[in-house]
């Protein structure tokens, strides 16, 4: 792993107070997630114990410790979506992609997340892929939609 980018980011924030979070954000912008080696470098150079760095990373849901897919699927399992068949849609997504919720496909194409309500219950069951909404899902339709992201 090329840690020179991490060093550049840390240098850029040198002398700033409360720079840990902006540094972590910049590192994630570069790598797409927070590699362990990068966190160790931050810990060493900022003289902040690794346990504290980890504490911050795991506290904020914007930070990721694993590589992310190029597309993020957010499938709603809120009440309205649940009663209208979201569990079957989820099952099909898992079968097609071969991953569980919270996981990323090995080809780094998709990351699958479960959310509680997307605020579009009238479209239930609904999911988002990146910024696009897909409503009135069925297992068949979701499979077709996933194929569109070739
Ligand atoms: S419960 Fe699914 S969008 Fe509201």
GROMACS .gro file of N, CA and C and ligand atoms in nm:
model
  454
    1UNK      N    1   0.085  -0.121   0.000
    1UNK     CA    2   0.000   0.000   0.000
    1UNK      C    3   0.087   0.125   0.000
    2UNK      N    4   0.050   0.219  -0.086
    2UNK     CA    5   0.126   0.344  -0.099
    2UNK      C    6   0.083   0.441   0.011
    3UNK      N    7   0.166   0.448   0.115
    3UNK     CA    8   0.129   0.534   0.228
    3UNK      C    9   0.175   0.679   0.210
    4UNK      N   10   0.240   0.707   0.096
    4UNK     CA   11   0.286   0.846   0.077
    4UNK      C   12   0.166   0.941   0.067
    5UNK      N   13   0.055   0.888   0.012
    5UNK     CA   14  -0.066   0.973   0.004
    5UNK      C   15  -0.117   1.006   0.144
    6UNK      N   16  -0.105   0.908   0.233
    6UNK     CA   17  -0.149   0.929   0.371
    6UNK      C   18  -0.061   1.035   0.436
    7UNK      N   19   0.069   1.025   0.411
    7UNK     CA   20   0.161   1.125   0.467
    7UNK      C   21   0.129   1.265   0.415
    8UNK      N   22   0.102   1.272   0.285
    8UNK     CA   23   0.067   1.403   0.226
    8UNK      C   24  -0.054   1.463   0.296
    9UNK      N   25  -0.155   1.380   0.318
    9UNK     CA   26  -0.279   1.428   0.382
    9UNK      C   27  -0.249   1.477   0.523
   10UNK      N   28  -0.170   1.398   0.595
   10UNK     CA   29  -0.137   1.438   0.733
   10UNK      C   30  -0.058   1.569   0.731
   11UNK      N   31   0.037   1.580   0.639
   11UNK     CA   32   0.117   1.703   0.628
   11UNK      C   33   0.026   1.824   0.605
   12UNK      N   34  -0.071   1.803   0.519
   12UNK     CA   35  -0.161   1.914   0.483
   12UNK      C   36  -0.238   1.966   0.605
   13UNK      N   37  -0.264   1.878   0.699
   13UNK     CA   38  -0.343   1.918   0.817
   13UNK      C   39  -0.254   1.951   0.936
   14UNK      N   40  -0.125   1.953   0.912
   14UNK     CA   41  -0.030   1.973   1.023
   14UNK      C   42  -0.063   2.099   1.103
   15UNK      N   43  -0.062   2.084   1.235
   15UNK     CA   44  -0.082   2.201   1.321
   15UNK      C   45  -0.227   2.237   1.344
   16UNK      N   46  -0.318   2.172   1.269
   16UNK     CA   47  -0.460   2.202   1.292
   16UNK      C   48  -0.507   2.132   1.419
   17UNK      N   49  -0.595   2.199   1.491
   17UNK     CA   50  -0.655   2.129   1.606
   17UNK      C   51  -0.772   2.046   1.557
   18UNK      N   52  -0.795   1.936   1.624
   18UNK     CA   53  -0.909   1.850   1.586
   18UNK      C   54  -0.899   1.801   1.443
   19UNK      N   55  -0.777   1.769   1.402
   19UNK     CA   56  -0.758   1.733   1.260
   19UNK      C   57  -0.787   1.586   1.232
   20UNK      N   58  -0.808   1.506   1.335
   20UNK     CA   59  -0.824   1.362   1.312
   20UNK      C   60  -0.937   1.330   1.214
   21UNK      N   61  -1.054   1.386   1.238
   21UNK     CA   62  -1.168   1.352   1.152
   21UNK      C   63  -1.147   1.402   1.008
   22UNK      N   64  -1.105   1.529   0.988
   22UNK     CA   65  -1.078   1.570   0.849
   22UNK      C   66  -0.972   1.484   0.781
   23UNK      N   67  -0.871   1.441   0.856
   23UNK     CA   68  -0.769   1.354   0.797
   23UNK      C   69  -0.831   1.221   0.754
   24UNK      N   70  -0.912   1.163   0.841
   24UNK     CA   71  -0.977   1.035   0.808
   24UNK      C   72  -1.067   1.050   0.686
   25UNK      N   73  -1.138   1.164   0.678
   25UNK     CA   74  -1.226   1.187   0.562
   25UNK      C   75  -1.144   1.194   0.434
   26UNK      N   76  -1.032   1.264   0.440
   26UNK     CA   77  -0.948   1.278   0.319
   26UNK      C   78  -0.890   1.143   0.278
   27UNK      N   79  -0.850   1.063   0.376
   27UNK     CA   80  -0.794   0.931   0.343
   27UNK      C   81  -0.902   0.846   0.277
   28UNK      N   82  -1.023   0.853   0.332
   28UNK     CA   83  -1.130   0.772   0.274
   28UNK      C   84  -1.165   0.819   0.133
   29UNK      N   85  -1.154   0.949   0.110
   29UNK     CA   86  -1.179   1.000  -0.027
   29UNK      C   87  -1.079   0.941  -0.126
   30UNK      N   88  -0.956   0.920  -0.081
   30UNK     CA   89  -0.853   0.867  -0.171
   30UNK      C   90  -0.871   0.716  -0.192
   31UNK      N   91  -0.890   0.642  -0.083
   31UNK     CA   92  -0.891   0.495  -0.093
   31UNK      C   93  -1.031   0.435  -0.105
   32UNK      N   94  -1.133   0.514  -0.073
   32UNK     CA   95  -1.269   0.460  -0.076
   32UNK      C   96  -1.308   0.394   0.055
   33UNK      N   97  -1.212   0.373   0.141
   33UNK     CA   98  -1.235   0.320   0.276
   33UNK      C   99  -1.109   0.352   0.358
   34UNK      N  100  -1.106   0.302   0.481
   34UNK     CA  101  -0.991   0.333   0.568
   34UNK      C  102  -0.908   0.207   0.590
   35UNK      N  103  -0.804   0.187   0.510
   35UNK     CA  104  -0.721   0.068   0.529
   35UNK      C  105  -0.650   0.072   0.665
   36UNK      N  106  -0.631  -0.047   0.722
   36UNK     CA  107  -0.571  -0.055   0.855
   36UNK      C  108  -0.432   0.010   0.858
   37UNK      N  109  -0.353  -0.015   0.753
   37UNK     CA  110  -0.217   0.043   0.749
   37UNK      C  111  -0.224   0.195   0.757
   38UNK      N  112  -0.324   0.253   0.690
   38UNK     CA  113  -0.337   0.399   0.691
   38UNK      C  114  -0.370   0.447   0.832
   39UNK      N  115  -0.456   0.373   0.901
   39UNK     CA  116  -0.494   0.413   1.037
   39UNK      C  117  -0.374   0.403   1.131
   40UNK      N  118  -0.292   0.300   1.109
   40UNK     CA  119  -0.172   0.286   1.193
   40UNK      C  120  -0.077   0.404   1.172
   41UNK      N  121  -0.067   0.446   1.047
   41UNK     CA  122   0.019   0.561   1.016
   41UNK      C  123  -0.034   0.687   1.085
   42UNK      N  124  -0.165   0.707   1.077
   42UNK     CA  125  -0.227   0.823   1.140
   42UNK      C  126  -0.200   0.819   1.290
   43UNK      N  127  -0.220   0.702   1.349
   43UNK     CA  128  -0.200   0.686   1.492
   43UNK      C  129  -0.057   0.724   1.531
   44UNK      N  130   0.039   0.673   1.454
   44UNK     CA  131   0.179   0.698   1.487
   44UNK      C  132   0.214   0.846   1.471
   45UNK      N  133   0.174   0.902   1.357
   45UNK     CA  134   0.217   1.038   1.329
   45UNK      C  135   0.144   1.142   1.415
   46UNK      N  136   0.019   1.117   1.448
   46UNK     CA  137  -0.054   1.213   1.531
   46UNK      C  138  -0.036   1.184   1.681
   47UNK      N  139   0.034   1.072   1.707
   47UNK     CA  140   0.055   1.029   1.846
   47UNK      C  141  -0.079   1.014   1.919
   48UNK      N  142  -0.171   0.952   1.848
   48UNK     CA  143  -0.301   0.919   1.907
   48UNK      C  144  -0.309   0.767   1.913
   49UNK      N  145  -0.341   0.709   2.028
   49UNK     CA  146  -0.345   0.563   2.036
   49UNK      C  147  -0.441   0.503   1.933
   50UNK      N  148  -0.401   0.387   1.880
   50UNK     CA  149  -0.482   0.318   1.779
   50UNK      C  150  -0.625   0.296   1.831
   51UNK      N  151  -0.637   0.267   1.960
   51UNK     CA  152  -0.771   0.240   2.016
   51UNK      C  153  -0.861   0.363   2.001
   52UNK      N  154  -0.802   0.482   2.011
   52UNK     CA  155  -0.884   0.603   1.997
   52UNK      C  156  -0.920   0.628   1.851
   53UNK      N  157  -0.824   0.602   1.763
   53UNK     CA  158  -0.851   0.618   1.620
   53UNK      C  159  -0.966   0.524   1.580
   54UNK      N  160  -0.957   0.400   1.625
   54UNK     CA  161  -1.063   0.302   1.596
   54UNK      C  162  -1.196   0.346   1.656
   55UNK      N  163  -1.189   0.400   1.775
   55UNK     CA  164  -1.310   0.447   1.842
   55UNK      C  165  -1.382   0.550   1.757
   56UNK      N  166  -1.306   0.643   1.701
   56UNK     CA  167  -1.365   0.748   1.616
   56UNK      C  168  -1.422   0.686   1.489
   57UNK      N  169  -1.343   0.598   1.427
   57UNK     CA  170  -1.386   0.538   1.300
   57UNK      C  171  -1.516   0.459   1.317
   58UNK      N  172  -1.526   0.386   1.426
   58UNK     CA  173  -1.645   0.302   1.443
   58UNK      C  174  -1.764   0.384   1.495
   59UNK      N  175  -1.737   0.501   1.551
   59UNK     CA  176  -1.847   0.584   1.602
   59UNK      C  177  -1.925   0.648   1.487
   60UNK      N  178  -1.853   0.691   1.384
   60UNK     CA  179  -1.918   0.762   1.273
   60UNK      C  180  -1.951   0.665   1.159
   61UNK      N  181  -2.080   0.663   1.123
   61UNK     CA  182  -2.120   0.566   1.020
   61UNK      C  183  -2.067   0.605   0.881
   62UNK      N  184  -2.015   0.725   0.867
   62UNK     CA  185  -1.960   0.765   0.735
   62UNK      C  186  -1.827   0.697   0.705
   63UNK      N  187  -1.765   0.637   0.809
   63UNK     CA  188  -1.635   0.575   0.785
   63UNK      C  189  -1.649   0.425   0.763
   64UNK      N  190  -1.566   0.374   0.669
   64UNK     CA  191  -1.572   0.233   0.636
   64UNK      C  192  -1.436   0.168   0.655
   65UNK      N  193  -1.436   0.051   0.718
   65UNK     CA  194  -1.310  -0.021   0.740
   65UNK      C  195  -1.284  -0.125   0.632
   66UNK      N  196  -1.384  -0.149   0.549
   66UNK     CA  197  -1.370  -0.246   0.440
   66UNK      C  198  -1.388  -0.175   0.308
   67UNK      N  199  -1.328  -0.229   0.200
   67UNK     CA  200  -1.351  -0.169   0.069
   67UNK      C  201  -1.500  -0.167   0.036
   68UNK      N  202  -1.541  -0.066  -0.036
   68UNK     CA  203  -1.681  -0.052  -0.074
   68UNK      C  204  -1.699  -0.085  -0.221
   69UNK      N  205  -1.821  -0.129  -0.256
   69UNK     CA  206  -1.852  -0.150  -0.396
   69UNK      C  207  -1.869  -0.016  -0.468
   70UNK      N  208  -1.860  -0.020  -0.603
   70UNK     CA  209  -1.879   0.104  -0.679
   70UNK      C  210  -2.023   0.153  -0.667
   71UNK      N  211  -2.117   0.060  -0.644
   71UNK     CA  212  -2.258   0.096  -0.627
   71UNK      C  213  -2.305   0.050  -0.488
   72UNK      N  214  -2.379   0.136  -0.423
   72UNK     CA  215  -2.435   0.100  -0.292
   72UNK      C  216  -2.584   0.076  -0.306
   73UNK      N  217  -2.626  -0.044  -0.267
   73UNK     CA  218  -2.768  -0.076  -0.266
   73UNK      C  219  -2.819  -0.052  -0.125
   74UNK      N  220  -2.925   0.029  -0.114
   74UNK     CA  221  -2.989   0.048   0.017
   74UNK      C  222  -3.129  -0.008   0.005
   75UNK      N  223  -3.148  -0.125   0.061
   75UNK     CA  224  -3.281  -0.188   0.056
   75UNK      C  225  -3.354  -0.154   0.184
   76UNK      N  226  -3.477  -0.106   0.169
   76UNK     CA  227  -3.555  -0.067   0.286
   76UNK      C  228  -3.625  -0.188   0.347
   77UNK      N  229  -3.609  -0.203   0.479
   77UNK     CA  230  -3.679  -0.308   0.551
   77UNK      C  231  -3.768  -0.245   0.658
   78UNK      N  232  -3.808  -0.121   0.635
   78UNK     CA  233  -3.904  -0.057   0.726
   78UNK      C  234  -4.038  -0.129   0.718
   79UNK      N  235  -4.130  -0.091   0.806
   79UNK     CA  236  -4.256  -0.166   0.819
   79UNK      C  237  -4.332  -0.174   0.687
   80UNK      N  238  -4.351  -0.060   0.621
   80UNK     CA  239  -4.431  -0.058   0.497
   80UNK      C  240  -4.368  -0.150   0.392
   81UNK      N  241  -4.237  -0.144   0.380
   81UNK     CA  242  -4.169  -0.226   0.280
   81UNK      C  243  -4.170  -0.374   0.321
   82UNK      N  244  -4.154  -0.396   0.451
   82UNK     CA  245  -4.151  -0.534   0.501
   82UNK      C  246  -4.281  -0.605   0.468
   83UNK      N  247  -4.393  -0.539   0.499
   83UNK     CA  248  -4.522  -0.608   0.478
   83UNK      C  249  -4.553  -0.623   0.329
   84UNK      N  250  -4.490  -0.543   0.246
   84UNK     CA  251  -4.517  -0.554   0.101
   84UNK      C  252  -4.413  -0.639   0.028
   85UNK      N  253  -4.334  -0.715   0.102
   85UNK     CA  254  -4.252  -0.816   0.035
   85UNK      C  255  -4.102  -0.791   0.031
   86UNK      N  256  -4.053  -0.693   0.107
   86UNK     CA  257  -3.908  -0.666   0.105
   86UNK      C  258  -3.823  -0.789   0.141
   87UNK      N  259  -3.867  -0.875   0.236
   87UNK     CA  260  -3.782  -0.992   0.268
   87UNK      C  261  -3.756  -1.081   0.146
   88UNK      N  262  -3.856  -1.096   0.059
   88UNK     CA  263  -3.834  -1.180  -0.060
   88UNK      C  264  -3.740  -1.112  -0.158
   89UNK      N  265  -3.752  -0.980  -0.165
   89UNK     CA  266  -3.661  -0.903  -0.252
   89UNK      C  267  -3.517  -0.916  -0.200
   90UNK      N  268  -3.503  -0.904  -0.069
   90UNK     CA  269  -3.370  -0.916  -0.008
   90UNK      C  270  -3.310  -1.054  -0.038
   91UNK      N  271  -3.394  -1.154  -0.022
   91UNK     CA  272  -3.348  -1.290  -0.047
   91UNK      C  273  -3.295  -1.304  -0.189
   92UNK      N  274  -3.366  -1.245  -0.286
   92UNK     CA  275  -3.324  -1.255  -0.425
   92UNK      C  276  -3.192  -1.179  -0.448
   93UNK      N  277  -3.181  -1.062  -0.388
   93UNK     CA  278  -3.057  -0.985  -0.404
   93UNK      C  279  -2.939  -1.067  -0.352
   94UNK      N  280  -2.959  -1.128  -0.235
   94UNK     CA  281  -2.851  -1.209  -0.176
   94UNK      C  282  -2.813  -1.326  -0.267
   95UNK      N  283  -2.916  -1.389  -0.325
   95UNK     CA  284  -2.888  -1.502  -0.414
   95UNK      C  285  -2.811  -1.457  -0.538
   96UNK      N  286  -2.858  -1.347  -0.597
   96UNK     CA  287  -2.797  -1.300  -0.723
   96UNK      C  288  -2.653  -1.254  -0.699
   97UNK      N  289  -2.632  -1.182  -0.591
   97UNK     CA  290  -2.498  -1.124  -0.567
   97UNK      C  291  -2.408  -1.215  -0.483
   98UNK      N  292  -2.468  -1.310  -0.413
   98UNK     CA  293  -2.388  -1.401  -0.330
   98UNK      C  294  -2.327  -1.334  -0.208
   99UNK      N  295  -2.395  -1.232  -0.157
   99UNK     CA  296  -2.345  -1.165  -0.036
   99UNK      C  297  -2.459  -1.145   0.063
  100UNK      N  298  -2.422  -1.114   0.186
  100UNK     CA  299  -2.518  -1.082   0.290
  100UNK      C  300  -2.525  -0.932   0.308
  101UNK      N  301  -2.622  -0.888   0.389
  101UNK     CA  302  -2.628  -0.744   0.414
  101UNK      C  303  -2.499  -0.697   0.482
  102UNK      N  304  -2.457  -0.579   0.446
  102UNK     CA  305  -2.334  -0.524   0.502
  102UNK      C  306  -2.210  -0.567   0.424
  103UNK      N  307  -2.226  -0.655   0.325
  103UNK     CA  308  -2.109  -0.706   0.253
  103UNK      C  309  -2.096  -0.643   0.114
  104UNK      N  310  -1.979  -0.666   0.058
  104UNK     CA  311  -1.946  -0.615  -0.076
  104UNK      C  312  -1.912  -0.734  -0.165
  105UNK      N  313  -1.956  -0.728  -0.291
  105UNK     CA  314  -1.924  -0.838  -0.382
  105UNK      C  315  -1.773  -0.842  -0.406
  106UNK      N  316  -1.717  -0.961  -0.431
  106UNK     CA  317  -1.572  -0.973  -0.449
  106UNK      C  318  -1.520  -0.887  -0.565
  107UNK      N  319  -1.605  -0.862  -0.666
  107UNK     CA  320  -1.560  -0.777  -0.778
  107UNK      C  321  -1.576  -0.628  -0.747
  108UNK      N  322  -1.612  -0.597  -0.624
  108UNK     CA  323  -1.629  -0.458  -0.577
  108UNK      C  324  -1.733  -0.381  -0.659
  109UNK      N  325  -1.832  -0.452  -0.708
  109UNK     CA  326  -1.936  -0.380  -0.784
  109UNK      C  327  -2.045  -0.327  -0.691
  110UNK      N  328  -2.091  -0.411  -0.598
  110UNK     CA  329  -2.202  -0.370  -0.512
  110UNK      C  330  -2.169  -0.386  -0.364
  111UNK      N  331  -2.220  -0.292  -0.284
  111UNK     CA  332  -2.226  -0.309  -0.139
  111UNK      C  333  -2.374  -0.309  -0.103
  112UNK      N  334  -2.413  -0.404  -0.019
  112UNK     CA  335  -2.555  -0.417   0.017
  112UNK      C  336  -2.579  -0.368   0.159
  113UNK      N  337  -2.671  -0.272   0.171
  113UNK     CA  338  -2.706  -0.220   0.303
  113UNK      C  339  -2.856  -0.230   0.324
  114UNK      N  340  -2.894  -0.245   0.450
  114UNK     CA  341  -3.035  -0.245   0.487
  114UNK      C  342  -3.063  -0.113   0.558
  115UNK      N  343  -3.173  -0.048   0.521
  115UNK     CA  344  -3.209   0.077   0.589
  115UNK      C  345  -3.352   0.063   0.644
  116UNK      N  346  -3.388   0.156   0.730
  116UNK     CA  347  -3.516   0.143   0.801
  116UNK      C  348  -3.632   0.214   0.733
  117UNK      N  349  -3.608   0.320   0.662
  117UNK     CA  350  -3.714   0.385   0.584
  117UNK      C  351  -3.646   0.486   0.493
  118UNK      N  352  -3.683   0.480   0.365
  118UNK     CA  353  -3.624   0.574   0.269
  118UNK      C  354  -3.715   0.695   0.249
  119UNK      N  355  -3.825   0.699   0.324
  119UNK     CA  356  -3.916   0.813   0.313
  119UNK      C  357  -4.004   0.809   0.189
  120UNK      N  358  -4.007   0.694   0.125
  120UNK     CA  359  -4.092   0.680   0.005
  120UNK      C  360  -4.178   0.555   0.020
  121UNK      N  361  -4.248   0.547   0.133
  121UNK     CA  362  -4.324   0.425   0.165
  121UNK      C  363  -4.430   0.396   0.060
  122UNK      N  364  -4.480   0.500  -0.008
  122UNK     CA  365  -4.582   0.477  -0.112
  122UNK      C  366  -4.527   0.393  -0.227
  123UNK      N  367  -4.395   0.382  -0.236
  123UNK     CA  368  -4.333   0.300  -0.341
  123UNK      C  369  -4.297   0.159  -0.292
  124UNK      N  370  -4.336   0.126  -0.171
  124UNK     CA  371  -4.291   0.002  -0.108
  124UNK      C  372  -4.325  -0.121  -0.191
  125UNK      N  373  -4.235  -0.220  -0.190
  125UNK     CA  374  -4.101  -0.217  -0.130
  125UNK      C  375  -4.002  -0.142  -0.220
  126UNK      N  376  -3.912  -0.073  -0.156
  126UNK     CA  377  -3.827   0.020  -0.232
  126UNK      C  378  -3.680   0.004  -0.194
  127UNK      N  379  -3.594   0.036  -0.292
  127UNK     CA  380  -3.451   0.039  -0.264
  127UNK      C  381  -3.390   0.156  -0.340
  128UNK      N  382  -3.272   0.192  -0.299
  128UNK     CA  383  -3.193   0.289  -0.376
  128UNK      C  384  -3.067   0.219  -0.423
  129UNK      N  385  -3.025   0.250  -0.544
  129UNK     CA  386  -2.890   0.215  -0.586
  129UNK      C  387  -2.824   0.348  -0.618
  130UNK      N  388  -2.719   0.378  -0.543
  130UNK     CA  389  -2.657   0.511  -0.548
  130UNK      C  390  -2.768   0.616  -0.525
  131UNK      N  391  -2.795   0.702  -0.623
  131UNK     CA  392  -2.898   0.805  -0.599
  131UNK      C  393  -3.031   0.774  -0.667
  132UNK      N  394  -3.046   0.654  -0.719
  132UNK     CA  395  -3.169   0.620  -0.792
  132UNK      C  396  -3.263   0.537  -0.706
  133UNK      N  397  -3.391   0.575  -0.708
  133UNK     CA  398  -3.494   0.500  -0.635
  133UNK      C  399  -3.558   0.396  -0.727
  134UNK      N  400  -3.585   0.280  -0.671
  134UNK     CA  401  -3.659   0.177  -0.743
  134UNK      C  402  -3.770   0.129  -0.651
  135UNK      N  403  -3.894   0.145  -0.695
  135UNK     CA  404  -4.007   0.110  -0.610
  135UNK      C  405  -4.086  -0.007  -0.664
  136UNK      N  406  -4.187  -0.045  -0.583
  136UNK     CA  407  -4.276  -0.157  -0.619
  136UNK      C  408  -4.195  -0.278  -0.666
  137UNK      N  409  -4.095  -0.312  -0.589
  137UNK     CA  410  -4.002  -0.418  -0.627
  137UNK      C  411  -4.064  -0.557  -0.613
  138UNK      N  412  -4.022  -0.643  -0.699
  138UNK     CA  413  -4.051  -0.786  -0.687
  138UNK      C  414  -3.917  -0.857  -0.703
  139UNK      N  415  -3.908  -0.982  -0.664
  139UNK     CA  416  -3.782  -1.054  -0.682
  139UNK      C  417  -3.738  -1.055  -0.829
  140UNK      N  418  -3.833  -1.069  -0.921
  140UNK     CA  419  -3.797  -1.072  -1.064
  140UNK      C  420  -3.743  -0.936  -1.109
  141UNK      N  421  -3.814  -0.830  -1.065
  141UNK     CA  422  -3.775  -0.696  -1.110
  141UNK      C  423  -3.638  -0.658  -1.055
  142UNK      N  424  -3.612  -0.696  -0.931
  142UNK     CA  425  -3.485  -0.656  -0.871
  142UNK      C  426  -3.368  -0.723  -0.944
  143UNK      N  427  -3.392  -0.844  -0.989
  143UNK     CA  428  -3.286  -0.913  -1.063
  143UNK      C  429  -3.255  -0.839  -1.193
  144UNK      N  430  -3.361  -0.796  -1.262
  144UNK     CA  431  -3.340  -0.721  -1.388
  144UNK      C  432  -3.266  -0.590  -1.361
  145UNK      N  433  -3.304  -0.523  -1.253
  145UNK     CA  434  -3.240  -0.394  -1.222
  145UNK      C  435  -3.091  -0.413  -1.196
  146UNK      N  436  -3.058  -0.516  -1.119
  146UNK     CA  437  -2.916  -0.540  -1.089
  146UNK      C  438  -2.837  -0.565  -1.216
  147UNK      N  439  -2.899  -0.632  -1.312
  147UNK     CA  440  -2.828  -0.660  -1.438
  147UNK      C  441  -2.799  -0.531  -1.516
  148UNK      N  442  -2.883  -0.430  -1.495
  148UNK     CA  443  -2.860  -0.303  -1.566
  148UNK      C  444  -2.728  -0.238  -1.523
  149UNK      N  445  -2.681  -0.276  -1.405
  149UNK     CA  446  -2.554  -0.219  -1.357
  149UNK      C  447  -2.437  -0.307  -1.401
  150UNK      N  448  -2.433  -0.337  -1.531
  150UNK     CA  449  -2.328  -0.425  -1.583
  150UNK      C  450  -2.195  -0.365  -1.562
  151LIG     S1  451  -4.075   0.180   0.510
  151LIG    FE1  452  -3.967   0.155   0.325
  151LIG     S2  453  -3.967   0.355   0.241
  151LIG    FE2  454  -4.067   0.379   0.428
   0.00000   0.00000   0.00000
